[in-house]
Every structure is written in structure tokens, then in C-alpha cells.
mmCIF file of C-alpha atoms in Angstrom:
data_model
loop_
_atom_site.group_PDB
_atom_site.id
_atom_site.type_symbol
_atom_site.label_atom_id
_atom_site.label_comp_id
_atom_site.label_asym_id
_atom_site.label_seq_id
_atom_site.Cartn_x
_atom_site.Cartn_y
_atom_site.Cartn_z
ATOM 1 C CA UNK A 1 8.296 -7.592 40.076
ATOM 2 C CA UNK A 2 10.116 -10.175 38.358
ATOM 3 C CA UNK A 3 9.452 -10.432 34.508
ATOM 4 C CA UNK A 4 11.203 -12.102 31.366
ATOM 5 C CA UNK A 5 13.471 -9.991 28.805
ATOM 6 C CA UNK A 6 14.292 -10.656 25.025
ATOM 7 C CA UNK A 7 17.521 -10.557 24.438
ATOM 8 C CA UNK A 8 18.098 -8.352 20.943
ATOM 9 C CA UNK A 9 21.812 -8.575 20.422
ATOM 10 C CA UNK A 10 23.183 -6.126 17.635
ATOM 11 C CA UNK A 11 25.596 -7.519 15.354
ATOM 12 C CA UNK A 12 24.183 -10.692 15.207
ATOM 13 C CA UNK A 13 22.826 -11.534 11.527
ATOM 14 C CA UNK A 14 21.055 -14.692 9.887
ATOM 15 C CA UNK A 15 21.919 -14.007 6.038
ATOM 16 C CA UNK A 16 18.495 -15.518 4.336
ATOM 17 C CA UNK A 17 18.241 -16.274 0.515
ATOM 18 C CA UNK A 18 16.712 -13.617 -1.457
ATOM 19 C CA UNK A 19 15.993 -15.446 -4.207
ATOM 20 C CA UNK A 20 15.354 -19.002 -5.319
ATOM 21 C CA UNK A 21 18.268 -21.034 -6.593
ATOM 22 C CA UNK A 22 21.216 -23.581 -6.144
ATOM 23 C CA UNK A 23 23.826 -23.452 -4.018
ATOM 24 C CA UNK A 24 26.636 -23.512 -6.367
ATOM 25 C CA UNK A 25 29.698 -22.679 -3.781
ATOM 26 C CA UNK A 26 30.346 -21.662 -0.634
ATOM 27 C CA UNK A 27 33.171 -19.170 -0.150
ATOM 28 C CA UNK A 28 33.376 -19.002 3.845
ATOM 29 C CA UNK A 29 33.457 -21.684 6.587
ATOM 30 C CA UNK A 30 32.540 -21.388 10.583
ATOM 31 C CA UNK A 31 34.942 -19.514 12.247
ATOM 32 C CA UNK A 32 36.011 -17.154 9.859
ATOM 33 C CA UNK A 33 36.639 -13.617 9.784
ATOM 34 C CA UNK A 34 35.339 -11.722 6.946
ATOM 35 C CA UNK A 35 35.258 -7.750 5.906
ATOM 36 C CA UNK A 36 32.239 -6.018 5.087
ATOM 37 C CA UNK A 37 30.823 -6.815 1.113
ATOM 38 C CA UNK A 38 32.402 -10.296 1.119
ATOM 39 C CA UNK A 39 30.419 -12.710 -0.977
ATOM 40 C CA UNK A 40 29.513 -15.761 1.144
ATOM 41 C CA UNK A 41 27.368 -17.775 -1.014
ATOM 42 C CA UNK A 42 26.966 -18.426 -4.829
ATOM 43 C CA UNK A 43 23.762 -19.210 -6.006
ATOM 44 C CA UNK A 44 22.909 -20.523 -9.323
ATOM 45 C CA UNK A 45 19.574 -20.958 -11.550
ATOM 46 C CA UNK A 46 20.664 -24.709 -12.392
ATOM 47 C CA UNK A 47 22.816 -27.414 -11.486
ATOM 48 C CA UNK A 48 25.524 -26.447 -14.217
ATOM 49 C CA UNK A 49 25.945 -23.082 -12.508
ATOM 50 C CA UNK A 50 24.260 -20.749 -14.983
ATOM 51 C CA UNK A 51 23.024 -17.860 -13.921
ATOM 52 C CA UNK A 52 19.412 -16.101 -15.357
ATOM 53 C CA UNK A 53 20.156 -12.832 -13.453
ATOM 54 C CA UNK A 54 23.779 -12.638 -15.106
ATOM 55 C CA UNK A 55 22.499 -12.889 -18.517
ATOM 56 C CA UNK A 56 19.851 -10.119 -17.698
ATOM 57 C CA UNK A 57 22.205 -7.862 -16.107
ATOM 58 C CA UNK A 58 24.600 -8.476 -19.356
ATOM 59 C CA UNK A 59 21.585 -7.810 -21.733
ATOM 60 C CA UNK A 60 20.491 -4.597 -19.733
ATOM 61 C CA UNK A 61 24.311 -3.289 -19.467
ATOM 62 C CA UNK A 62 24.315 -3.887 -23.403
ATOM 63 C CA UNK A 63 21.137 -1.797 -24.249
ATOM 64 C CA UNK A 64 22.167 1.054 -21.988
ATOM 65 C CA UNK A 65 25.762 0.988 -23.437
ATOM 66 C CA UNK A 66 24.148 1.222 -27.188
ATOM 67 C CA UNK A 67 21.697 4.176 -25.944
ATOM 68 C CA UNK A 68 24.634 6.161 -24.505
ATOM 69 C CA UNK A 69 26.553 5.711 -27.466
ATOM 70 C CA UNK A 70 23.992 6.969 -29.574
ATOM 71 C CA UNK A 71 22.649 9.579 -27.694
ATOM 72 C CA UNK A 72 25.217 12.288 -28.427
ATOM 73 C CA UNK A 73 24.544 11.691 -32.132
ATOM 74 C CA UNK A 74 20.732 11.520 -31.876
ATOM 75 C CA UNK A 75 20.908 14.889 -29.806
ATOM 76 C CA UNK A 76 22.775 16.261 -32.235
ATOM 77 C CA UNK A 77 20.459 15.314 -35.085
ATOM 78 C CA UNK A 78 17.473 16.697 -33.184
ATOM 79 C CA UNK A 79 19.394 20.157 -32.709
ATOM 80 C CA UNK A 80 20.004 20.380 -36.531
ATOM 81 C CA UNK A 81 16.352 19.326 -37.498
ATOM 82 C CA UNK A 82 14.918 22.107 -34.918
ATOM 83 C CA UNK A 83 17.531 24.823 -36.550
ATOM 84 C CA UNK A 84 15.834 23.493 -39.984
ATOM 85 C CA UNK A 85 12.609 24.186 -38.684
ATOM 86 C CA UNK A 86 13.520 27.661 -37.805
ATOM 87 C CA UNK A 87 15.357 28.355 -41.069
ATOM 88 C CA UNK A 88 12.545 27.142 -43.195
ATOM 89 C CA UNK A 89 10.414 29.307 -41.489
ATOM 90 C CA UNK A 90 12.870 32.341 -41.822
ATOM 91 C CA UNK A 91 12.980 31.309 -45.643
ATOM 92 C CA UNK A 92 9.440 31.454 -45.853
ATOM 93 C CA UNK A 93 9.444 34.828 -44.344
ATOM 94 C CA UNK A 94 11.878 36.154 -47.008
ATOM 95 C CA UNK A 95 10.103 34.821 -49.740
ATOM 96 C CA UNK A 96 6.902 36.251 -48.684
ATOM 97 C CA UNK A 97 8.671 39.864 -48.404
ATOM 98 C CA UNK A 98 10.221 39.457 -51.845
ATOM 99 C CA UNK A 99 6.466 38.323 -52.977
ATOM 100 C CA UNK A 100 5.263 41.701 -51.511
ATOM 101 C CA UNK A 101 7.681 43.700 -54.077
ATOM 102 C CA UNK A 102 6.701 41.799 -56.547
ATOM 103 C CA UNK A 103 3.164 42.469 -56.145
ATOM 104 C CA UNK A 104 3.582 46.197 -56.392
ATOM 105 C CA UNK A 105 5.575 45.666 -59.730
ATOM 106 C CA UNK A 106 2.839 43.412 -61.136
ATOM 107 C CA UNK A 107 0.281 46.173 -60.420
ATOM 108 C CA UNK A 108 2.376 48.810 -62.306
ATOM 109 C CA UNK A 109 2.485 46.412 -65.323
ATOM 110 C CA UNK A 110 -1.150 45.995 -65.138
ATOM 111 C CA UNK A 111 -1.871 49.370 -65.000
ATOM 112 C CA UNK A 112 0.412 49.989 -68.129
ATOM 113 C CA UNK A 113 -1.165 47.115 -70.219
ATOM 114 C CA UNK A 114 -4.393 48.253 -69.391
ATOM 115 C CA UNK A 115 -3.793 51.915 -70.897
ATOM 116 C CA UNK A 116 -2.255 49.979 -73.997
ATOM 117 C CA UNK A 117 -5.640 47.876 -74.241
ATOM 118 C CA UNK A 118 -7.671 51.173 -74.004
ATOM 119 C CA UNK A 119 -5.853 52.498 -76.733
ATOM 120 C CA UNK A 120 -5.667 49.597 -78.908
ATOM 121 C CA UNK A 121 -9.787 49.379 -78.801
ATOM 122 C CA UNK A 122 -9.976 52.995 -79.513
ATOM 123 C CA UNK A 123 -7.909 52.452 -82.723
ATOM 124 C CA UNK A 124 -9.805 49.221 -83.559
ATOM 125 C CA UNK A 125 -12.921 51.467 -83.271
ATOM 126 C CA UNK A 126 -11.475 54.300 -85.594
ATOM 127 C CA UNK A 127 -9.842 51.650 -88.166
ATOM 128 C CA UNK A 128 -11.059 52.227 -91.796
ATOM 129 C CA UNK A 129 -10.284 48.585 -93.242
ATOM 130 C CA UNK A 130 -10.875 45.494 -92.267
ATOM 131 C CA UNK A 131 -7.232 44.302 -92.404
ATOM 132 C CA UNK A 132 -6.205 46.912 -89.846
ATOM 133 C CA UNK A 133 -8.989 45.791 -87.743
ATOM 134 C CA UNK A 134 -8.214 42.399 -88.029
ATOM 135 C CA UNK A 135 -4.577 43.140 -86.761
ATOM 136 C CA UNK A 136 -5.392 45.229 -84.068
ATOM 137 C CA UNK A 137 -7.782 42.565 -82.741
ATOM 138 C CA UNK A 138 -4.956 40.068 -82.740
ATOM 139 C CA UNK A 139 -2.840 42.380 -80.928
ATOM 140 C CA UNK A 140 -5.516 43.222 -78.146
ATOM 141 C CA UNK A 141 -6.383 39.106 -77.779
ATOM 142 C CA UNK A 142 -2.375 38.616 -76.769
ATOM 143 C CA UNK A 143 -2.451 41.606 -74.664
ATOM 144 C CA UNK A 144 -5.435 40.586 -72.663
ATOM 145 C CA UNK A 145 -3.964 37.147 -72.264
ATOM 146 C CA UNK A 146 -1.027 38.428 -70.747
ATOM 147 C CA UNK A 147 -3.144 40.724 -68.656
ATOM 148 C CA UNK A 148 -5.218 37.833 -67.267
ATOM 149 C CA UNK A 149 -1.821 35.917 -66.253
ATOM 150 C CA UNK A 150 -0.457 38.896 -64.397
ATOM 151 C CA UNK A 151 -3.968 38.922 -62.913
ATOM 152 C CA UNK A 152 -3.954 35.522 -61.765
ATOM 153 C CA UNK A 153 -0.259 35.784 -60.397
ATOM 154 C CA UNK A 154 -1.219 38.838 -58.469
ATOM 155 C CA UNK A 155 -4.254 37.244 -56.916
ATOM 156 C CA UNK A 156 -1.933 34.133 -55.950
ATOM 157 C CA UNK A 157 0.506 36.648 -54.475
ATOM 158 C CA UNK A 158 -1.714 38.592 -52.554
ATOM 159 C CA UNK A 159 -3.229 35.337 -51.252
ATOM 160 C CA UNK A 160 0.395 33.865 -50.072
ATOM 161 C CA UNK A 161 1.394 37.334 -48.237
ATOM 162 C CA UNK A 162 -2.040 37.847 -46.420
ATOM 163 C CA UNK A 163 -1.285 38.047 -42.653
ATOM 164 C CA UNK A 164 -4.778 36.983 -41.841
ATOM 165 C CA UNK A 165 -4.888 34.438 -44.627
ATOM 166 C CA UNK A 166 -4.917 30.669 -44.289
ATOM 167 C CA UNK A 167 -1.191 30.502 -46.357
ATOM 168 C CA UNK A 168 0.241 32.082 -43.453
ATOM 169 C CA UNK A 169 -1.451 30.387 -40.751
ATOM 170 C CA UNK A 170 -0.187 27.094 -42.432
ATOM 171 C CA UNK A 171 3.266 27.884 -42.201
ATOM 172 C CA UNK A 172 3.135 28.750 -38.700
ATOM 173 C CA UNK A 173 1.552 26.017 -37.510
ATOM 174 C CA UNK A 174 3.476 23.617 -39.837
ATOM 175 C CA UNK A 175 6.684 25.165 -37.731
ATOM 176 C CA UNK A 176 5.286 24.993 -34.414
ATOM 177 C CA UNK A 177 4.516 21.329 -34.988
ATOM 178 C CA UNK A 178 7.911 20.378 -36.228
ATOM 179 C CA UNK A 179 9.483 22.275 -33.195
ATOM 180 C CA UNK A 180 6.715 20.737 -30.860
ATOM 181 C CA UNK A 181 7.712 16.983 -32.398
ATOM 182 C CA UNK A 182 11.349 17.383 -31.825
ATOM 183 C CA UNK A 183 10.736 18.627 -28.029
ATOM 184 C CA UNK A 184 8.536 15.465 -27.496
ATOM 185 C CA UNK A 185 11.765 13.377 -29.469
ATOM 186 C CA UNK A 186 14.283 14.912 -27.129
ATOM 187 C CA UNK A 187 12.316 14.178 -23.936
ATOM 188 C CA UNK A 188 11.783 11.003 -25.364
ATOM 189 C CA UNK A 189 15.803 10.461 -25.850
ATOM 190 C CA UNK A 190 16.669 11.629 -22.280
ATOM 191 C CA UNK A 191 13.686 9.434 -20.810
ATOM 192 C CA UNK A 192 15.055 6.431 -23.085
ATOM 193 C CA UNK A 193 18.838 6.945 -21.625
ATOM 194 C CA UNK A 194 17.446 7.208 -17.919
ATOM 195 C CA UNK A 195 15.285 4.235 -18.131
ATOM 196 C CA UNK A 196 18.134 2.087 -19.703
ATOM 197 C CA UNK A 197 20.443 3.340 -16.830
ATOM 198 C CA UNK A 198 17.300 2.174 -13.990
ATOM 199 C CA UNK A 199 16.988 -0.805 -15.779
ATOM 200 C CA UNK A 200 20.681 -1.670 -15.948
ATOM 201 C CA UNK A 201 20.317 -1.058 -12.190
ATOM 202 C CA UNK A 202 17.769 -3.088 -11.326
ATOM 203 C CA UNK A 203 19.271 -6.040 -13.356
ATOM 204 C CA UNK A 204 22.234 -5.706 -11.260
ATOM 205 C CA UNK A 205 20.125 -5.651 -7.890
ATOM 206 C CA UNK A 206 18.355 -8.842 -8.853
ATOM 207 C CA UNK A 207 22.015 -10.614 -10.083
ATOM 208 C CA UNK A 208 23.499 -9.423 -6.640
ATOM 209 C CA UNK A 209 20.741 -11.300 -4.603
ATOM 210 C CA UNK A 210 22.413 -14.694 -6.029
ATOM 211 C CA UNK A 211 25.430 -13.428 -4.366
ATOM 212 C CA UNK A 212 24.699 -12.844 -0.662
ATOM 213 C CA UNK A 213 27.473 -10.731 1.140
ATOM 214 C CA UNK A 214 28.362 -9.624 4.667
ATOM 215 C CA UNK A 215 26.687 -6.730 5.792
ATOM 216 C CA UNK A 216 29.679 -5.708 7.900
ATOM 217 C CA UNK A 217 32.533 -7.180 9.251
ATOM 218 C CA UNK A 218 31.895 -10.444 11.015
ATOM 219 C CA UNK A 219 32.787 -13.825 12.391
ATOM 220 C CA UNK A 220 30.671 -16.739 10.549
ATOM 221 C CA UNK A 221 29.168 -18.735 13.339
ATOM 222 C CA UNK A 222 27.637 -21.233 11.325
ATOM 223 C CA UNK A 223 26.545 -22.273 7.354
ATOM 224 C CA UNK A 224 23.170 -23.650 7.393
ATOM 225 C CA UNK A 225 23.478 -25.229 3.811
ATOM 226 C CA UNK A 226 25.527 -27.345 1.723
ATOM 227 C CA UNK A 227 26.650 -27.651 -1.944
ATOM 228 C CA UNK A 228 23.644 -28.416 -4.121
ATOM 229 C CA UNK A 229 20.646 -27.306 -1.982
ATOM 230 C CA UNK A 230 17.745 -25.767 -3.290
ATOM 231 C CA UNK A 231 17.139 -22.736 -1.557
ATOM 232 C CA UNK A 232 13.921 -20.237 -1.440
ATOM 233 C CA UNK A 233 13.432 -16.855 -0.328
ATOM 234 C CA UNK A 234 13.722 -17.096 3.403
ATOM 235 C CA UNK A 235 15.943 -20.226 3.632
ATOM 236 C CA UNK A 236 18.893 -19.195 6.357
ATOM 237 C CA UNK A 237 22.368 -19.654 4.393
ATOM 238 C CA UNK A 238 24.573 -18.420 7.103
ATOM 239 C CA UNK A 239 24.879 -16.879 10.786
ATOM 240 C CA UNK A 240 27.442 -14.492 11.385
ATOM 241 C CA UNK A 241 28.433 -11.858 14.216
ATOM 242 C CA UNK A 242 30.333 -8.617 14.680
ATOM 243 C CA UNK A 243 31.167 -6.223 17.002
ATOM 244 C CA UNK A 244 28.853 -3.432 15.779
ATOM 245 C CA UNK A 245 25.633 -3.197 17.526
ATOM 246 C CA UNK A 246 24.207 -2.624 21.476
ATOM 247 C CA UNK A 247 22.622 -5.306 23.439
ATOM 248 C CA UNK A 248 19.034 -4.233 23.899
ATOM 249 C CA UNK A 249 16.603 -6.091 26.655
ATOM 250 C CA UNK A 250 13.006 -5.607 25.741
ATOM 251 C CA UNK A 251 11.051 -6.515 29.268
ATOM 252 C CA UNK A 252 7.465 -6.411 28.452
ATOM 253 C CA UNK A 253 4.692 -5.717 31.278
ATOM 254 C CA UNK A 254 1.166 -4.750 31.750
ATOM 255 C CA UNK A 255 0.156 -0.846 31.540
ATOM 256 C CA UNK A 256 -0.216 -0.401 35.063
ATOM 257 C CA UNK A 257 3.313 -1.559 35.678
ATOM 258 C CA UNK A 258 4.931 0.371 32.609
ATOM 259 C CA UNK A 259 3.152 3.636 34.109
ATOM 260 C CA UNK A 260 4.834 2.844 37.468
ATOM 261 C CA UNK A 261 8.233 1.416 36.918
ATOM 262 C CA UNK A 262 10.752 3.719 39.202
ATOM 263 C CA UNK A 263 12.658 6.584 37.843
ATOM 264 C CA UNK A 264 14.872 6.423 40.986
ATOM 265 C CA UNK A 265 15.922 2.848 41.407
ATOM 266 C CA UNK A 266 17.739 0.585 39.316
ATOM 267 C CA UNK A 267 16.627 -2.560 37.808
ATOM 268 C CA UNK A 268 18.466 -5.797 38.046
ATOM 269 C CA UNK A 269 19.428 -8.131 34.884
ATOM 270 C CA UNK A 270 20.582 -11.591 35.601
ATOM 271 C CA UNK A 271 22.705 -13.478 32.927
ATOM 272 C CA UNK A 272 25.463 -16.172 32.686
ATOM 273 C CA UNK A 273 25.634 -15.664 36.695
ATOM 274 C CA UNK A 274 25.970 -12.059 36.860
ATOM 275 C CA UNK A 275 23.756 -9.412 38.069
ATOM 276 C CA UNK A 276 23.443 -6.247 36.016
ATOM 277 C CA UNK A 277 22.241 -3.216 37.625
ATOM 278 C CA UNK A 278 21.014 -0.296 35.491
ATOM 279 C CA UNK A 279 18.086 2.511 34.531
ATOM 280 C CA UNK A 280 15.693 1.674 31.782
ATOM 281 C CA UNK A 281 16.860 3.415 28.545
ATOM 282 C CA UNK A 282 12.960 3.932 27.547
ATOM 283 C CA UNK A 283 9.378 2.774 28.545
ATOM 284 C CA UNK A 284 7.147 2.683 25.954
ATOM 285 C CA UNK A 285 3.520 4.772 26.242
ATOM 286 C CA UNK A 286 1.832 2.479 23.616
ATOM 287 C CA UNK A 287 1.638 -1.519 23.664
ATOM 288 C CA UNK A 288 4.266 -3.019 21.744
ATOM 289 C CA UNK A 289 3.353 -6.925 21.936
ATOM 290 C CA UNK A 290 -0.454 -7.288 22.040
ATOM 291 C CA UNK A 291 -1.393 -5.399 25.472
ATOM 292 C CA UNK A 292 2.045 -5.297 26.614
ATOM 293 C CA UNK A 293 4.229 -2.554 27.086
ATOM 294 C CA UNK A 294 7.937 -2.320 26.396
ATOM 295 C CA UNK A 295 10.720 -1.606 29.302
ATOM 296 C CA UNK A 296 14.131 -1.168 27.128
ATOM 297 C CA UNK A 297 17.510 -1.526 28.518
ATOM 298 C CA UNK A 298 20.515 -0.851 26.577
ATOM 299 C CA UNK A 299 23.305 -2.602 28.209
ATOM 300 C CA UNK A 300 27.119 -1.396 27.640
ATOM 301 C CA UNK A 301 29.013 -3.352 24.933
ATOM 302 C CA UNK A 302 31.412 -5.464 27.662
ATOM 303 C CA UNK A 303 28.552 -7.149 28.936
ATOM 304 C CA UNK A 304 27.950 -8.293 25.166
ATOM 305 C CA UNK A 305 29.603 -11.416 25.587
ATOM 306 C CA UNK A 306 27.134 -12.962 28.309
ATOM 307 C CA UNK A 307 24.250 -12.606 26.100
ATOM 308 C CA UNK A 308 22.896 -14.896 23.202
ATOM 309 C CA UNK A 309 20.597 -13.406 20.459
ATOM 310 C CA UNK A 310 16.682 -13.762 20.973
ATOM 311 C CA UNK A 311 17.533 -15.647 24.177
ATOM 312 C CA UNK A 312 15.062 -14.637 27.562
ATOM 313 C CA UNK A 313 16.693 -13.427 30.912
ATOM 314 C CA UNK A 314 14.883 -12.502 34.260
ATOM 315 C CA UNK A 315 14.823 -8.905 34.781
ATOM 316 C CA UNK A 316 13.847 -7.354 38.008
ATOM 317 C CA UNK A 317 11.984 -4.267 37.674
ATOM 318 C CA UNK A 318 11.688 -1.613 40.837
ATOM 319 C CA UNK A 319 7.771 -0.392 40.903
ATOM 320 C CA UNK A 320 7.256 2.843 42.744
ATOM 321 C CA UNK A 321 6.483 6.603 42.244
ATOM 322 C CA UNK A 322 8.450 9.906 41.915
ATOM 323 C CA UNK A 323 9.126 11.696 45.047
ATOM 324 C CA UNK A 324 5.812 13.654 46.450
ATOM 325 C CA UNK A 325 3.478 11.179 45.263
ATOM 326 C CA UNK A 326 1.427 8.184 47.048
ATOM 327 C CA UNK A 327 3.309 5.213 47.545
ATOM 328 C CA UNK A 328 1.617 2.542 45.255
ATOM 329 C CA UNK A 329 3.261 -0.768 46.665
ATOM 330 C CA UNK A 330 4.065 -2.159 49.772
ATOM 331 C CA UNK A 331 4.720 -6.040 51.104
ATOM 332 C CA UNK A 332 1.173 -7.866 51.148
ATOM 333 C CA UNK A 333 2.420 -9.379 54.688
ATOM 334 C CA UNK A 334 2.061 -6.249 56.271
ATOM 335 C CA UNK A 335 -1.251 -5.266 55.645
ATOM 336 C CA UNK A 336 -4.082 -6.699 58.415
ATOM 337 C CA UNK A 337 -7.485 -7.437 56.767
ATOM 338 C CA UNK A 338 -11.187 -7.795 58.018
ATOM 339 C CA UNK A 339 -14.066 -8.635 56.065
ATOM 340 C CA UNK A 340 -14.650 -4.991 55.416
ATOM 341 C CA UNK A 341 -11.679 -3.160 55.854
ATOM 342 C CA UNK A 342 -7.750 -3.378 55.597
ATOM 343 C CA UNK A 343 -5.214 -1.547 57.645
ATOM 344 C CA UNK A 344 -1.558 -1.083 57.819
ATOM 345 C CA UNK A 345 0.725 -0.003 61.094
ATOM 346 C CA UNK A 346 2.925 2.877 60.234
ATOM 347 C CA UNK A 347 5.719 4.603 62.626
ATOM 348 C CA UNK A 348 4.113 7.783 64.409
ATOM 349 C CA UNK A 349 6.061 9.526 67.245
ATOM 350 C CA UNK A 350 7.856 6.242 67.872
ATOM 351 C CA UNK A 351 4.953 4.273 68.302
ATOM 352 C CA UNK A 352 2.699 1.862 65.584
ATOM 353 C CA UNK A 353 -0.464 3.591 64.767
ATOM 354 C CA UNK A 354 -3.121 1.969 62.598
ATOM 355 C CA UNK A 355 -4.203 3.527 59.148
ATOM 356 C CA UNK A 356 -6.775 2.277 57.056
ATOM 357 C CA UNK A 357 -6.078 1.981 53.558
ATOM 358 C CA UNK A 358 -7.561 1.077 50.193
ATOM 359 C CA UNK A 359 -6.068 -1.907 48.317
ATOM 360 C CA UNK A 360 -5.564 -2.358 44.760
ATOM 361 C CA UNK A 361 -4.044 -5.334 42.424
ATOM 362 C CA UNK A 362 -1.692 -8.057 44.226
ATOM 363 C CA UNK A 363 1.938 -8.194 41.857
ATOM 364 C CA UNK A 364 3.825 -10.837 43.010
ATOM 365 C CA UNK A 365 4.687 -10.133 46.993
ATOM 366 C CA UNK A 366 3.356 -6.573 46.899
ATOM 367 C CA UNK A 367 -0.066 -4.929 47.169
ATOM 368 C CA UNK A 368 -1.087 -1.512 45.341
ATOM 369 C CA UNK A 369 -2.237 0.871 48.175
ATOM 370 C CA UNK A 370 -4.822 3.389 46.168
ATOM 371 C CA UNK A 371 -5.917 5.056 49.330
ATOM 372 C CA UNK A 372 -4.706 5.783 52.897
ATOM 373 C CA UNK A 373 -1.068 6.211 52.707
ATOM 374 C CA UNK A 374 0.804 9.078 51.163
ATOM 375 C CA UNK A 375 4.890 10.282 51.041
#
């Protein structure tokens, strides 16, 4: 059967605008050979040649550089603050240890003062004159005041060193909060540096859309714009062709034909007055265009010059089955039909013998034989 095949020629690319802008300069001309990465056209944001994306890239670059320059200093500060929090916690523990020692000494002093107070009370009771009693009472009051201060200090110290009390818990919670906040600051610092780098990269990509380049070594076939043109995304700027890539021909056929394309015979492709015979490189098992299936041919590179990208060529596909199965197609002229039956003649022992067959769909000059013939 004869079908149309679409040419997909590798290496032929239409460079289109990816951003809106004004054509500020054209760096190539038709027929020129360019290297990969060559800037083909410069676009600008206005007719004066200014480029907003360039300013954004410069701003992102300055932000990233400032973040990078201050990163080590801020990292050191966070480390020192973490050390400070740990040392403060260690200092609090050391003070608590000293306080425990002072508690024991204070208790001893309180006990001694208690004995002295008892002695004074006894002397007051045994005093014979009023003057002696007055002096002893004054001594008792002074000693009792000191005793009260010692007991207050003892209670405060015991409160500070109580492992199950709120003072110790507050100290530990304060240290944990400080260290947690420092961890968050460090993560925010790392994220800030990474985000600034990504913003710079994004700005560079956005800027590059104003300077389209050649994706490979190629020859400029046509420049589609001129200086001062206002382009939008999708506007074709330059057509170029390179040596890279193969020529692929996509012949689209119905499902029943795709399933019966011969695996034994070569197809014929007509191009530029030449006939090329080759086997299909792939036959799709799912519809690729509407309800049609693709029969793909990949041509050798020496045939590349005979084809034009997106053109259509005639492809002759042999329809058959593999060895050992029924013959699906025969010339329609070889079928004899009555109102009710169809016959074909086959050679048997040197003579023509009629065979009753069941016909299927007609394709071109061939008809499908669903029953009645075998290999």
C-alpha cells in the first residue's frame, strides 16, 4: 500500500524567542557557519538597548556575593554563641556546686548560733539585776537577727540547688532554648546562601533568554527578523541546520495495516527522484496521531541531503504475514465473485483449482482473505 510519510530531519532547528523584546542586534547572516553556543541575536527591553533581565541578574549577583562574604563571619558568631550558652550552663552548675558547700557551712553556723542563743536565754533567766538583763537582751536580739539572715540565705541556697525545683529547670530550659535558636539561625544562614545562589542562577537563565544561541555546530539557513522588530515568545528568529541527527520518516496507517506490515520485505521510499529501500525501525503498538499508528523509518546519514524537514514523501509498505500464517492480501483482480460466494484459483498438481474464500477489506488493488487460503 502507498501512504504519505512525514520527514523529521534531525539537525534542522528553528530558534524561537523565549522572551518578549526588541531585536537590538543580529550577529549572524544566512550561510554563516556557527559553533555551539554562538549568540545569534541580542534582544533588549526597550529601543535604547537596555535589558531589564541583566539588571536583575546583577542585583541577584550582588545579593549572593554579599551573602557569601558574610557567611563565614555569621557562622563563627553562631559557633561562639553556642559556646557561650554551653559555658554559661557550666558556670551555673559550678555555682550550684559551690552553693551546696556553703549550705553545709551555713548549717554549722546556724547550729552554733542556736547554742549561743540558748546560753543567753539561760543567762537572762538567772540575771540578778536589770542592767545585766538589758545587755543580755540586746545581745540576744543581735544574734537572733543574724540567725534569721543565715536561715533566709540557707533557704535560698537550698532552693537554688534543688534538682527537682524550678530554678534548675529554668536554667536547663534557658540553655536548650538558646541552643535551639542558634540551630535555627544556622539553618537559616545556610538556606539564605543557597537561596541567593539559586536566585542568581534563575536570573542568569532569564537573562540568557534575551541572547538565543546555537544549540550545536550549524549553518544559518535564514534570519527571520530585522533590527527593531518587536518579538514575543514563539516568534521564529533563525533557522539553522547542522550535521547532527538522523532523518526519520513517520508513515501513519490504520491499526489493521500497522499490524500486518511485512517483517520480511523492505519498504520503498521515494525522494528527489530516488527510491530507497529499507526495513522499518519501529512499528507503534498504540495510536500516535488520532486513530493512526506510526511506521518509523530511520535513514542512513548519506540520504540526509535528499530530504526537507516537515515535508511529505511517498512510502510503499509491503503488507503480509510472517511465514506459517495465512496470506492476508492477494490481488483483487484474481478473485471471482458470485452473488453469494467468492473464489480464487490456485495451482494444484499443475492444474488450476478453485477455492472458496471469505473476503475482508479492500486496500488499494489488494483484498484481505480472511478464510480459505493458507501458506
